[in-house]
Amino acid sequence: MKVPLLDLTAQYGSIRAEIREAMDRVVESQGFILGPEVDAFESAMAEYVGAPHAIGVASGTDALLLPLRALEPRAGDEVILPAFTFFATAGAAWNAGFTPVFCDVDPDSFNVTVETLDAVWSPRTRAAIPVHLFGQMAPMEEIVDWAEERGVVLLEDAAQAIGARRALDGADGAGRMAGAWAPVSAFSFFPTKNLGGFGDAGLVTALDDELAERVRKLRVHGGRQMYHHEMVGTNSRLDALQAAILATKLPHLDRWAARRRENACRYEGILSDVPEVMAPKVLPGNYHVYNQFTLRVRRRDELRGFLSERGIGTGIYYPVPLHLQECFASLGGRVGNLPVSETLAEQVLSLPIFPELEDAAIDFVGGSIRDFYGL
Ligand SMILES: *Cc1c(COP(=O)(O)O)cnc(C)c1O
Protein backbone atom coordinates (compact mmCIF):
# COMPACT_ATOMS: atom_id res chain seq x y z
CA MET A 1 0.00 0.00 0.00
CA LYS A 2 1.38 3.39 -1.01
CA VAL A 3 0.49 6.34 1.22
CA PRO A 4 1.68 9.74 -0.01
CA LEU A 5 2.24 12.57 2.48
CA LEU A 6 -0.30 14.59 0.51
CA ASP A 7 -2.55 13.82 -2.46
CA LEU A 8 -4.18 16.91 -3.97
CA THR A 9 -5.79 15.04 -6.88
CA ALA A 10 -8.40 13.30 -4.70
CA GLN A 11 -9.77 16.61 -3.45
CA TYR A 12 -9.79 18.17 -6.90
CA GLY A 13 -11.67 15.16 -8.26
CA SER A 14 -14.44 15.70 -5.71
CA ILE A 15 -15.12 19.33 -6.76
CA ARG A 16 -13.94 19.35 -10.39
CA ALA A 17 -17.19 20.58 -11.96
CA GLU A 18 -17.65 23.62 -9.71
CA ILE A 19 -13.98 24.60 -10.00
CA ARG A 20 -14.04 24.39 -13.80
CA GLU A 21 -17.18 26.51 -13.86
CA ALA A 22 -15.53 29.20 -11.71
CA MET A 23 -12.39 29.19 -13.85
CA ASP A 24 -14.45 29.42 -17.04
CA ARG A 25 -16.34 32.39 -15.65
CA VAL A 26 -13.07 34.30 -15.14
CA VAL A 27 -11.59 33.27 -18.48
CA GLU A 28 -14.75 34.25 -20.35
CA SER A 29 -14.81 37.65 -18.61
CA GLN A 30 -11.08 38.21 -19.32
CA GLY A 31 -10.97 40.17 -16.05
CA PHE A 32 -7.80 38.89 -14.41
CA ILE A 33 -6.68 41.70 -12.10
CA LEU A 34 -8.67 42.54 -8.95
CA GLY A 35 -12.35 43.18 -9.78
CA PRO A 36 -15.49 41.32 -8.65
CA GLU A 37 -13.94 37.86 -8.08
CA VAL A 38 -11.32 39.25 -5.72
CA ASP A 39 -13.88 41.50 -3.98
CA ALA A 40 -16.22 38.54 -3.46
CA PHE A 41 -13.50 36.31 -2.02
CA GLU A 42 -12.22 39.08 0.27
CA SER A 43 -15.77 39.59 1.63
CA ALA A 44 -16.21 35.85 2.14
CA MET A 45 -12.89 35.64 4.01
CA ALA A 46 -13.63 38.68 6.18
CA GLU A 47 -16.89 37.06 7.20
CA TYR A 48 -15.37 33.61 7.72
CA VAL A 49 -12.52 34.88 9.90
CA GLY A 50 -14.59 37.55 11.63
CA ALA A 51 -12.27 40.43 10.78
CA PRO A 52 -13.44 43.75 9.33
CA HIS A 53 -10.78 43.80 6.58
CA ALA A 54 -9.49 41.15 4.16
CA ILE A 55 -6.98 42.01 1.43
CA GLY A 56 -5.91 39.47 -1.19
CA VAL A 57 -2.22 39.43 -2.03
CA ALA A 58 0.12 37.36 -4.21
CA SER A 59 1.36 34.88 -1.57
CA GLY A 60 1.48 34.10 2.13
CA THR A 61 4.98 35.51 2.18
CA ASP A 62 3.68 38.85 0.88
CA ALA A 63 0.83 38.68 3.40
CA LEU A 64 3.58 38.89 6.04
CA LEU A 65 5.83 41.30 4.15
CA LEU A 66 3.29 44.02 3.32
CA PRO A 67 1.97 44.56 6.88
CA LEU A 68 5.57 44.67 8.14
CA ARG A 69 6.48 47.23 5.47
CA ALA A 70 3.37 49.19 6.46
CA LEU A 71 5.00 49.66 9.90
CA GLU A 72 7.87 51.55 8.18
CA PRO A 73 10.70 50.14 10.32
CA ARG A 74 13.76 52.25 11.09
CA ALA A 75 17.23 50.69 11.17
CA GLY A 76 17.61 48.48 14.23
CA ASP A 77 13.88 47.97 14.86
CA GLU A 78 13.32 44.41 16.00
CA VAL A 79 10.57 41.90 15.34
CA ILE A 80 10.30 38.80 17.51
CA LEU A 81 9.36 35.51 15.86
CA PRO A 82 9.78 31.82 16.67
CA ALA A 83 12.92 29.96 15.58
CA PHE A 84 10.72 26.94 14.88
CA THR A 85 8.59 27.95 11.88
CA PHE A 86 8.70 28.06 8.09
CA PHE A 87 11.43 30.33 6.75
CA ALA A 88 9.01 32.88 5.24
CA THR A 89 8.14 34.30 8.67
CA ALA A 90 11.75 35.41 9.16
CA GLY A 91 12.45 36.24 5.52
CA ALA A 92 9.54 38.70 5.47
CA ALA A 93 10.80 40.43 8.64
CA TRP A 94 14.27 40.75 7.14
CA ASN A 95 13.04 41.93 3.74
CA ALA A 96 10.79 44.55 5.36
CA GLY A 97 13.88 46.06 7.00
CA PHE A 98 13.48 44.67 10.52
CA THR A 99 16.09 42.82 12.54
CA PRO A 100 14.58 39.38 13.24
CA VAL A 101 14.95 38.25 16.86
CA PHE A 102 14.27 34.56 17.36
CA CYS A 103 12.46 33.19 20.40
CA ASP A 104 11.93 29.62 21.58
CA VAL A 105 8.65 27.71 21.61
CA ASP A 106 6.58 25.57 23.96
CA PRO A 107 7.62 21.89 23.56
CA ASP A 108 4.01 20.61 23.68
CA SER A 109 2.22 22.95 21.26
CA PHE A 110 5.30 24.00 19.21
CA ASN A 111 4.03 27.60 19.57
CA VAL A 112 5.30 30.82 21.15
CA THR A 113 4.03 31.83 24.59
CA VAL A 114 4.21 35.07 26.58
CA GLU A 115 7.21 33.60 28.41
CA THR A 116 9.20 32.74 25.28
CA LEU A 117 8.37 36.10 23.66
CA ASP A 118 9.22 38.13 26.76
CA ALA A 119 12.55 36.31 27.17
CA VAL A 120 13.89 38.13 24.08
CA TRP A 121 11.96 41.42 24.33
CA SER A 122 14.05 44.60 24.22
CA PRO A 123 13.27 48.33 24.03
CA ARG A 124 13.88 48.04 20.26
CA THR A 125 11.07 45.49 19.80
CA ARG A 126 8.46 47.04 17.48
CA ALA A 127 6.53 43.96 16.48
CA ALA A 128 6.09 40.23 17.17
CA ILE A 129 4.79 37.42 14.97
CA PRO A 130 3.04 34.57 16.79
CA VAL A 131 2.83 31.65 14.33
CA HIS A 132 -0.09 29.22 14.68
CA LEU A 133 2.09 26.28 13.76
CA PHE A 134 0.70 23.16 12.06
CA GLY A 135 -2.90 24.40 12.53
CA GLN A 136 -3.06 25.05 16.28
CA MET A 137 -3.36 28.56 17.68
CA ALA A 138 -0.86 30.17 20.03
CA PRO A 139 -2.37 31.45 23.34
CA MET A 140 -3.46 34.73 21.78
CA GLU A 141 -5.48 36.20 24.67
CA GLU A 142 -2.30 36.25 26.80
CA ILE A 143 -0.11 37.40 23.92
CA VAL A 144 -2.49 40.27 23.07
CA ASP A 145 -2.31 41.50 26.69
CA TRP A 146 1.49 41.18 26.70
CA ALA A 147 1.78 43.14 23.44
CA GLU A 148 -0.43 45.91 24.77
CA GLU A 149 1.67 46.23 27.94
CA ARG A 150 4.90 46.25 25.96
CA GLY A 151 3.66 48.52 23.14
CA VAL A 152 4.40 45.82 20.54
CA VAL A 153 2.41 45.44 17.28
CA LEU A 154 1.27 41.86 16.69
CA LEU A 155 1.09 40.13 13.31
CA GLU A 156 -0.47 36.64 13.39
CA ASP A 157 1.10 34.17 10.96
CA ALA A 158 -2.04 32.12 10.28
CA ALA A 159 -0.62 30.56 7.08
CA GLN A 160 -1.16 27.04 8.45
CA ALA A 161 -4.19 27.78 10.58
CA ILE A 162 -7.14 28.92 8.48
CA GLY A 163 -10.25 27.82 10.39
CA ALA A 164 -8.39 27.22 13.65
CA ARG A 165 -10.04 28.86 16.61
CA ARG A 166 -9.63 29.33 20.30
CA ALA A 167 -12.31 29.56 22.97
CA LEU A 168 -11.38 30.58 26.47
CA ASP A 169 -14.31 28.75 28.00
CA GLY A 170 -12.98 25.60 26.35
CA ALA A 171 -16.08 24.94 24.24
CA ASP A 172 -14.93 22.74 21.36
CA GLY A 173 -15.49 24.27 17.93
CA ALA A 174 -16.55 27.67 19.25
CA GLY A 175 -14.21 30.59 19.75
CA ARG A 176 -12.48 33.34 17.88
CA MET A 177 -10.74 32.43 14.62
CA ALA A 178 -7.05 32.63 13.86
CA GLY A 179 -6.59 35.95 12.08
CA ALA A 180 -9.10 37.82 14.26
CA TRP A 181 -6.91 38.55 17.32
CA ALA A 182 -3.99 40.73 16.22
CA PRO A 183 -4.26 44.12 14.49
CA VAL A 184 -3.11 42.38 11.31
CA SER A 185 -2.73 38.72 10.20
CA ALA A 186 -1.36 36.70 7.28
CA PHE A 187 -2.88 33.71 5.44
CA SER A 188 -1.39 31.53 2.70
CA PHE A 189 -3.20 29.59 -0.01
CA PHE A 190 -0.10 27.70 -1.14
CA PRO A 191 -1.45 24.42 -2.56
CA THR A 192 -0.45 22.35 0.51
CA LYS A 193 -2.28 24.60 2.98
CA ASN A 194 -5.76 23.65 4.25
CA LEU A 195 -7.33 26.04 1.72
CA GLY A 196 -5.03 25.63 -1.27
CA GLY A 197 -5.05 27.62 -4.49
CA PHE A 198 -3.81 26.51 -7.92
CA GLY A 199 -0.49 28.30 -7.47
CA ASP A 200 0.67 31.04 -5.12
CA ALA A 201 -1.86 33.20 -3.29
CA GLY A 202 -2.27 34.88 0.09
CA LEU A 203 -4.45 37.21 2.12
CA VAL A 204 -4.13 39.75 4.92
CA THR A 205 -6.89 40.19 7.49
CA ALA A 206 -6.91 43.24 9.74
CA LEU A 207 -8.77 44.62 12.73
CA ASP A 208 -6.85 47.90 12.39
CA ASP A 209 -8.33 50.27 9.77
CA GLU A 210 -5.14 52.22 9.14
CA LEU A 211 -2.91 49.14 8.67
CA ALA A 212 -5.52 47.65 6.32
CA GLU A 213 -5.54 50.83 4.24
CA ARG A 214 -1.75 50.85 4.01
CA VAL A 215 -1.62 47.19 2.93
CA ARG A 216 -4.28 47.89 0.28
CA LYS A 217 -2.06 50.62 -1.10
CA LEU A 218 1.19 48.68 -0.85
CA ARG A 219 -0.15 45.82 -3.01
CA VAL A 220 -0.74 48.27 -5.91
CA HIS A 221 2.46 50.34 -5.83
CA GLY A 222 1.48 52.52 -2.89
CA GLY A 223 -1.51 54.49 -4.16
CA ARG A 224 -5.28 54.12 -4.11
CA GLN A 225 -5.60 56.27 -7.19
CA MET A 226 -3.72 55.16 -10.32
CA TYR A 227 -0.49 57.10 -10.98
CA HIS A 228 -0.62 58.85 -7.58
CA HIS A 229 1.75 57.25 -5.07
CA GLU A 230 1.78 58.14 -1.37
CA MET A 231 4.08 55.21 -0.53
CA VAL A 232 6.51 53.03 -2.46
CA GLY A 233 4.65 49.75 -2.72
CA THR A 234 4.91 46.77 -5.01
CA ASN A 235 2.79 44.57 -7.26
CA SER A 236 1.28 41.93 -5.00
CA ARG A 237 -2.32 41.27 -5.96
CA LEU A 238 -4.36 38.10 -5.57
CA ASP A 239 -5.16 36.82 -9.10
CA ALA A 240 -8.86 36.85 -10.02
CA LEU A 241 -8.49 33.21 -11.15
CA GLN A 242 -7.12 32.19 -7.74
CA ALA A 243 -9.84 34.19 -5.99
CA ALA A 244 -12.56 32.39 -7.98
CA ILE A 245 -11.04 28.98 -7.19
CA LEU A 246 -10.57 29.78 -3.50
CA ALA A 247 -14.10 31.18 -3.14
CA THR A 248 -15.41 27.91 -4.60
CA LYS A 249 -13.36 25.84 -2.13
CA LEU A 250 -14.03 27.94 0.99
CA PRO A 251 -17.53 26.49 1.71
CA HIS A 252 -15.91 23.01 1.89
CA LEU A 253 -13.14 24.04 4.27
CA ASP A 254 -14.80 23.23 7.61
CA ARG A 255 -15.80 19.77 6.40
CA TRP A 256 -12.22 19.10 5.26
CA ALA A 257 -10.89 20.31 8.61
CA ALA A 258 -13.30 17.99 10.41
CA ARG A 259 -11.91 15.06 8.37
CA ARG A 260 -8.34 16.05 9.31
CA ARG A 261 -9.40 16.04 12.97
CA GLU A 262 -10.96 12.57 12.64
CA ASN A 263 -7.77 11.32 11.02
CA ALA A 264 -5.71 12.77 13.89
CA CYS A 265 -7.99 11.06 16.38
CA ARG A 266 -7.55 7.71 14.63
CA TYR A 267 -3.74 8.03 14.69
CA GLU A 268 -3.88 8.94 18.39
CA GLY A 269 -5.84 5.79 19.13
CA ILE A 270 -3.24 3.65 17.39
CA LEU A 271 -0.15 5.37 18.79
CA SER A 272 -1.19 6.31 22.34
CA ASP A 273 0.69 3.42 24.00
CA VAL A 274 3.94 3.73 22.02
CA PRO A 275 6.41 5.19 24.54
CA GLU A 276 8.85 6.42 21.88
CA VAL A 277 6.13 8.48 20.15
CA MET A 278 4.59 11.71 21.39
CA ALA A 279 1.44 12.67 19.46
CA PRO A 280 0.61 16.38 19.02
CA LYS A 281 -0.79 17.96 22.18
CA VAL A 282 -3.83 20.20 21.85
CA LEU A 283 -4.00 22.98 24.42
CA PRO A 284 -7.36 23.46 26.20
CA GLY A 285 -9.73 25.67 24.20
CA ASN A 286 -7.98 25.10 20.87
CA TYR A 287 -9.73 23.80 17.75
CA HIS A 288 -6.74 22.30 15.89
CA VAL A 289 -7.12 22.05 12.09
CA TYR A 290 -4.04 19.84 11.51
CA ASN A 291 -2.37 21.34 8.47
CA GLN A 292 0.29 18.92 9.69
CA PHE A 293 0.07 15.98 12.08
CA THR A 294 3.48 16.17 13.66
CA LEU A 295 4.89 13.63 16.08
CA ARG A 296 7.92 13.86 18.29
CA VAL A 297 9.74 10.55 18.06
CA ARG A 298 12.95 8.79 19.03
CA ARG A 299 15.25 7.57 16.22
CA ARG A 300 13.40 9.89 13.82
CA ASP A 301 15.57 9.47 10.73
CA GLU A 302 15.61 5.68 11.07
CA LEU A 303 11.81 5.58 11.46
CA ARG A 304 11.43 7.81 8.42
CA GLY A 305 13.58 5.48 6.31
CA PHE A 306 11.58 2.46 7.54
CA LEU A 307 8.27 4.10 6.59
CA SER A 308 9.65 5.19 3.24
CA GLU A 309 10.56 1.59 2.42
CA ARG A 310 6.93 0.67 3.03
CA GLY A 311 5.78 3.37 0.60
CA ILE A 312 4.72 5.86 3.29
CA GLY A 313 5.51 9.53 2.71
CA THR A 314 6.48 11.69 5.70
CA GLY A 315 7.85 15.22 6.13
CA ILE A 316 10.30 16.96 8.44
CA TYR A 317 9.00 20.43 9.30
CA TYR A 318 11.49 21.88 10.12
CA PRO A 319 14.99 20.35 10.17
CA VAL A 320 16.99 23.54 10.95
CA PRO A 321 15.80 26.19 13.43
CA LEU A 322 15.94 29.69 11.98
CA HIS A 323 18.56 31.09 14.38
CA LEU A 324 20.99 28.50 12.95
CA GLN A 325 20.31 29.23 9.25
CA GLU A 326 23.41 30.24 7.33
CA CYS A 327 21.77 33.42 5.97
CA PHE A 328 21.21 34.70 9.52
CA ALA A 329 24.76 34.00 10.77
CA SER A 330 25.31 37.76 11.12
CA LEU A 331 22.61 37.82 13.84
CA GLY A 332 24.87 35.69 16.04
CA GLY A 333 22.63 32.67 16.71
CA ARG A 334 24.47 29.74 18.37
CA VAL A 335 23.68 26.10 19.11
CA GLY A 336 22.23 26.00 22.61
CA ASN A 337 20.50 29.40 22.44
CA LEU A 338 17.00 28.04 21.85
CA PRO A 339 17.07 24.46 23.15
CA VAL A 340 13.42 23.52 22.55
CA SER A 341 13.51 24.58 18.89
CA GLU A 342 16.79 22.72 18.43
CA THR A 343 15.43 19.52 20.00
CA LEU A 344 12.23 19.68 17.96
CA ALA A 345 14.24 20.02 14.76
CA GLU A 346 15.80 16.63 15.59
CA GLN A 347 12.60 14.87 16.69
CA VAL A 348 9.66 16.00 14.56
CA LEU A 349 8.05 13.84 11.91
CA SER A 350 4.85 14.75 10.03
CA LEU A 351 2.50 11.99 8.84
CA PRO A 352 -0.09 12.00 6.03
CA ILE A 353 -3.25 13.72 7.39
CA PHE A 354 -5.06 15.12 4.30
CA PRO A 355 -8.90 14.94 4.42
CA GLU A 356 -9.28 12.26 1.74
CA LEU A 357 -6.90 9.83 3.49
CA GLU A 358 -8.64 6.49 4.01
CA ASP A 359 -8.94 4.81 7.41
CA ALA A 360 -7.10 1.77 6.06
CA ALA A 361 -4.15 4.00 5.12
CA ILE A 362 -4.06 5.51 8.62
CA ASP A 363 -4.14 2.02 10.14
CA PHE A 364 -1.27 0.98 7.84
CA VAL A 365 0.84 4.02 8.75
CA GLY A 366 0.11 3.68 12.48
CA GLY A 367 0.69 -0.08 12.38
CA SER A 368 3.99 0.42 10.58
CA ILE A 369 5.16 2.80 13.32
CA ARG A 370 4.23 0.18 15.93
CA ASP A 371 6.16 -2.42 13.92
CA PHE A 372 9.23 -0.16 13.86
CA TYR A 373 9.25 0.09 17.66
CA GLY A 374 8.63 -3.65 18.02
CA LEU A 375 5.06 -3.47 19.37
C1 LIG B 1 3.35 28.61 3.94
C2 LIG B 1 3.79 29.52 5.02
C3 LIG B 1 4.12 30.85 4.77
C4 LIG B 1 4.31 31.42 3.40
O1 LIG B 1 3.28 31.26 2.54
P1 LIG B 1 3.55 31.21 0.95
O2 LIG B 1 2.16 31.31 0.40
O3 LIG B 1 4.21 29.91 0.65
O4 LIG B 1 4.38 32.37 0.57
C5 LIG B 1 4.43 31.66 5.86
N1 LIG B 1 4.43 31.19 7.11
C6 LIG B 1 4.14 29.91 7.39
C7 LIG B 1 4.14 29.45 8.81
C8 LIG B 1 3.82 29.02 6.36
O5 LIG B 1 3.55 27.75 6.64
mmCIF file of N, CA, C and O in Angstrom, residues 268-277 370 375:
data_model
loop_
_atom_site.group_PDB
_atom_site.id
_atom_site.type_symbol
_atom_site.label_atom_id
_atom_site.label_comp_id
_atom_site.label_asym_id
_atom_site.label_seq_id
_atom_site.Cartn_x
_atom_site.Cartn_y
_atom_site.Cartn_z
ATOM 1 N N GLU A 268 -4.122 8.886 16.949
ATOM 2 C CA GLU A 268 -3.878 8.937 18.393
ATOM 3 C C GLU A 268 -4.279 7.632 19.055
ATOM 4 O O GLU A 268 -3.573 7.130 19.938
ATOM 5 N N GLY A 269 -5.396 7.067 18.598
ATOM 6 C CA GLY A 269 -5.843 5.788 19.130
ATOM 7 C C GLY A 269 -4.811 4.695 18.896
ATOM 8 O O GLY A 269 -4.567 3.857 19.764
ATOM 9 N N ILE A 270 -4.194 4.708 17.735
ATOM 10 C CA ILE A 270 -3.237 3.646 17.387
ATOM 11 C C ILE A 270 -1.904 3.837 18.106
ATOM 12 O O ILE A 270 -1.235 2.869 18.465
ATOM 13 N N LEU A 271 -1.519 5.097 18.333
ATOM 14 C CA LEU A 271 -0.147 5.375 18.795
ATOM 15 C C LEU A 271 -0.046 5.708 20.281
ATOM 16 O O LEU A 271 1.056 5.890 20.797
ATOM 17 N N SER A 272 -1.202 5.772 20.969
ATOM 18 C CA SER A 272 -1.188 6.313 22.342
ATOM 19 C C SER A 272 -0.293 5.511 23.296
ATOM 20 O O SER A 272 0.222 6.077 24.252
ATOM 21 N N ASP A 273 -0.107 4.210 23.040
ATOM 22 C CA ASP A 273 0.686 3.424 23.995
ATOM 23 C C ASP A 273 2.104 3.142 23.492
ATOM 24 O O ASP A 273 2.768 2.229 23.980
ATOM 25 N N VAL A 274 2.564 3.918 22.507
ATOM 26 C CA VAL A 274 3.940 3.734 22.019
ATOM 27 C C VAL A 274 4.828 4.732 22.766
ATOM 28 O O VAL A 274 4.741 5.934 22.528
ATOM 29 N N PRO A 275 5.681 4.252 23.685
ATOM 30 C CA PRO A 275 6.409 5.194 24.541
ATOM 31 C C PRO A 275 7.393 6.089 23.784
ATOM 32 O O PRO A 275 7.676 7.200 24.234
ATOM 33 N N GLU A 276 7.868 5.625 22.637
ATOM 34 C CA GLU A 276 8.846 6.424 21.881
ATOM 35 C C GLU A 276 8.191 7.521 21.034
ATOM 36 O O GLU A 276 8.890 8.295 20.375
ATOM 37 N N VAL A 277 6.853 7.550 21.023
ATOM 38 C CA VAL A 277 6.130 8.485 20.151
ATOM 39 C C VAL A 277 5.296 9.440 20.995
ATOM 40 O O VAL A 277 4.537 9.014 21.866
ATOM 41 N N ARG A 370 4.204 1.180 14.840
ATOM 42 C CA ARG A 370 4.232 0.181 15.929
ATOM 43 C C ARG A 370 5.234 -0.916 15.595
ATOM 44 O O ARG A 370 6.012 -1.333 16.456
ATOM 45 N N LEU A 375 6.300 -3.242 18.588
ATOM 46 C CA LEU A 375 5.060 -3.467 19.366
ATOM 47 C C LEU A 375 4.041 -4.298 18.590
ATOM 48 O O LEU A 375 4.062 -4.311 17.370
#
